[in-house]
XYZ file of N, CA and C in Angstrom:
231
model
N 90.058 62.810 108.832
C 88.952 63.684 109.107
C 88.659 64.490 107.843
N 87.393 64.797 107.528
C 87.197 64.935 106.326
C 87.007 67.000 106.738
N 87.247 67.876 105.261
C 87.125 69.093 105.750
C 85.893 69.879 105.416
N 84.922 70.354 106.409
C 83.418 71.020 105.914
C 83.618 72.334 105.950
N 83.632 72.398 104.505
C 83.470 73.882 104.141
C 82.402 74.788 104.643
N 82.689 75.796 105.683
C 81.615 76.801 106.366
C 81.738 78.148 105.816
N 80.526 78.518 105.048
C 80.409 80.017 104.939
C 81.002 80.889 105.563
N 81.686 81.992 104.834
C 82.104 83.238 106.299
C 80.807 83.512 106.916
N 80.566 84.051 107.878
C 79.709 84.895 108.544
C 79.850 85.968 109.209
N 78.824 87.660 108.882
C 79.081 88.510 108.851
C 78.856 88.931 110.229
N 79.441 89.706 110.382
C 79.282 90.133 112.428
C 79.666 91.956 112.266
N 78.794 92.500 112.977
C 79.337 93.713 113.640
C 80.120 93.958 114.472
N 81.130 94.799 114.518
C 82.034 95.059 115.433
C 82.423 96.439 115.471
N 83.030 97.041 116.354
C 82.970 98.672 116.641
C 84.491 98.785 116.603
N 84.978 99.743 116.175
C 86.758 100.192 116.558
C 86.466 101.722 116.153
N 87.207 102.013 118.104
C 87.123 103.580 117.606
C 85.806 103.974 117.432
N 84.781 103.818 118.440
C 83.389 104.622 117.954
C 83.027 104.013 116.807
N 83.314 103.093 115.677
C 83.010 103.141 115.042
C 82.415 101.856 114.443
N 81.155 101.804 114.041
C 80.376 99.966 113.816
C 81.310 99.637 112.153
N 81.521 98.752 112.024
C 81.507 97.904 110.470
C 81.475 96.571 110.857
N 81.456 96.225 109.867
C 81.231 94.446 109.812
C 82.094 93.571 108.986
N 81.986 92.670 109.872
C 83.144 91.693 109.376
C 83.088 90.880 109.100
N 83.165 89.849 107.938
C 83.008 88.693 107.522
C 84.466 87.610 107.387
N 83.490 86.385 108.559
C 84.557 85.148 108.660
C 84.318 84.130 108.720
N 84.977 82.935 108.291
C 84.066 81.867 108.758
C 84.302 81.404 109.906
N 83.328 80.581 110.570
C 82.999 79.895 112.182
C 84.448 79.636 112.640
N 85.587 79.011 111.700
C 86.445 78.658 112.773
C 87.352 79.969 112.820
N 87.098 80.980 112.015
C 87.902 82.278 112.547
C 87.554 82.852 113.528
N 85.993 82.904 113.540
C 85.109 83.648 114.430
C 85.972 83.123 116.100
N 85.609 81.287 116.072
C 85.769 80.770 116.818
C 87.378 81.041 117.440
N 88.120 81.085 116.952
C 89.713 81.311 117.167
C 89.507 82.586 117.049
N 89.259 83.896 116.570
C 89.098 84.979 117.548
C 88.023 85.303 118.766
N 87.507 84.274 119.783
C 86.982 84.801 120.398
C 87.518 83.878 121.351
N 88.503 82.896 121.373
C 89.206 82.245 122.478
C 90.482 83.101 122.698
N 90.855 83.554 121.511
C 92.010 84.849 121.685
C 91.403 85.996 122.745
N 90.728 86.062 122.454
C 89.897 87.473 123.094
C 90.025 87.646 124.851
N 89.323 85.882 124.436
C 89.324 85.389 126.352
C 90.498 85.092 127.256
N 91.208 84.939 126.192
C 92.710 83.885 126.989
C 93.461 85.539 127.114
N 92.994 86.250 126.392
C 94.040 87.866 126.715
C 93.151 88.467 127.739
N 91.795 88.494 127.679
C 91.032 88.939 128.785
C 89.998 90.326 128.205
N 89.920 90.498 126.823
C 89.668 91.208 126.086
C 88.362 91.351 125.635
N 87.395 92.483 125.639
C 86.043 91.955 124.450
C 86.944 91.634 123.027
N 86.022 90.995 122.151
C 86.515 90.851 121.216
C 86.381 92.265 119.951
N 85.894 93.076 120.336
C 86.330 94.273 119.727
C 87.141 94.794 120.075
N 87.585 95.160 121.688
C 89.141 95.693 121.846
C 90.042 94.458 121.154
N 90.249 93.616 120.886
C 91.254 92.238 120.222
C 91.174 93.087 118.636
N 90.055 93.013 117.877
C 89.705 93.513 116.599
C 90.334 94.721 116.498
N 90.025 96.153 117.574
C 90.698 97.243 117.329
C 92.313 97.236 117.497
N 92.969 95.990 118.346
C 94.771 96.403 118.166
C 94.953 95.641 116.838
N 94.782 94.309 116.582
C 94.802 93.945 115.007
C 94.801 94.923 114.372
N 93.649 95.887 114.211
C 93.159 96.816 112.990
C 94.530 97.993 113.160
N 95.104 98.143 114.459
C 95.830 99.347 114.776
C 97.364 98.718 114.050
N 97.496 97.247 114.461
C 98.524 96.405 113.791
C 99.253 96.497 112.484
N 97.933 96.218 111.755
C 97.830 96.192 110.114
C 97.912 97.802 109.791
N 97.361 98.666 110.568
C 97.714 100.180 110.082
C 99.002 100.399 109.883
N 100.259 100.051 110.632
C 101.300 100.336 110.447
C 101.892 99.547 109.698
N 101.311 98.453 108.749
C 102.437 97.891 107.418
C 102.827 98.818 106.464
N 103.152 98.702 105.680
C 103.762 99.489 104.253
C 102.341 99.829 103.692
N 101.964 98.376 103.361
C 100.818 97.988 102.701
C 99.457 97.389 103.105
N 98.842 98.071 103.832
C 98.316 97.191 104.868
C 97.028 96.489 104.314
N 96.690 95.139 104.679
C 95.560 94.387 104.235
C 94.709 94.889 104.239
N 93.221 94.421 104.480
C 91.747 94.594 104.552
C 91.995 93.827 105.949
N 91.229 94.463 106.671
C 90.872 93.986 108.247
C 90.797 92.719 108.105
N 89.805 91.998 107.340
C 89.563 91.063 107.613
C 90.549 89.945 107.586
N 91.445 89.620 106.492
C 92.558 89.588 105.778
C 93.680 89.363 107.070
N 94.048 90.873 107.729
C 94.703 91.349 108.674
C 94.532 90.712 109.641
N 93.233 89.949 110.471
C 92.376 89.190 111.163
C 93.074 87.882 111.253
N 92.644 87.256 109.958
C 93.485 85.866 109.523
C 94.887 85.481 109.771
N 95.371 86.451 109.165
C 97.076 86.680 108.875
C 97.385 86.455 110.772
N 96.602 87.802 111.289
C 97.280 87.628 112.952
C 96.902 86.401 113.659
N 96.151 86.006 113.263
C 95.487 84.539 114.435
C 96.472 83.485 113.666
N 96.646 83.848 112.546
C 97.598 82.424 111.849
C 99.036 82.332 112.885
N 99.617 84.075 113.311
C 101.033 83.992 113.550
C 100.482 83.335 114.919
N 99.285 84.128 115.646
C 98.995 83.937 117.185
C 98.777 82.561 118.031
N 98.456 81.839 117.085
C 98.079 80.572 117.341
C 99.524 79.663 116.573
N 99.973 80.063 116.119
C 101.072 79.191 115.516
C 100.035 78.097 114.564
N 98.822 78.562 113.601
C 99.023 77.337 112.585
C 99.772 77.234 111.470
């Protein structure tokens, strides 16, 4: 199977009262919003414990970054 490179794409999302935007590509988007469902979650409450996640490293990523990293452990790829 051959691999098609997809643009990130930018999305709004709220944590905490608060709008920013997030840029990912389709199959992140896509694998955070089956996470979302299979926990029972909008996908901004999913986005705000990630974001609460990554707050407590040493060093903590960029959300988006933070995003990746968790769906990588969550999904086991």
């Amino acid at each position: 199977m051959a691999f098609s490179y997809q643009p990130p794409v930018k999305r709004s999302v709220t944590i905490a009262g608060h709008p920013t935007s997030i840029s990912l590509e389709p199959m992140f988007w896509d694998a955070l919003e089956a996470e979302a469902r299979r926990q029972a979650l909008p996908v901004n409450a999913l986005v705000a414990r990630i974001d609460v996640e990554r707050m407590e490293a040493d060093d903590p990523p960029n959300l988006t970054s933070a995003i990746r990293q968790w769906l990588w452990r969550e999904r086991g790829w």
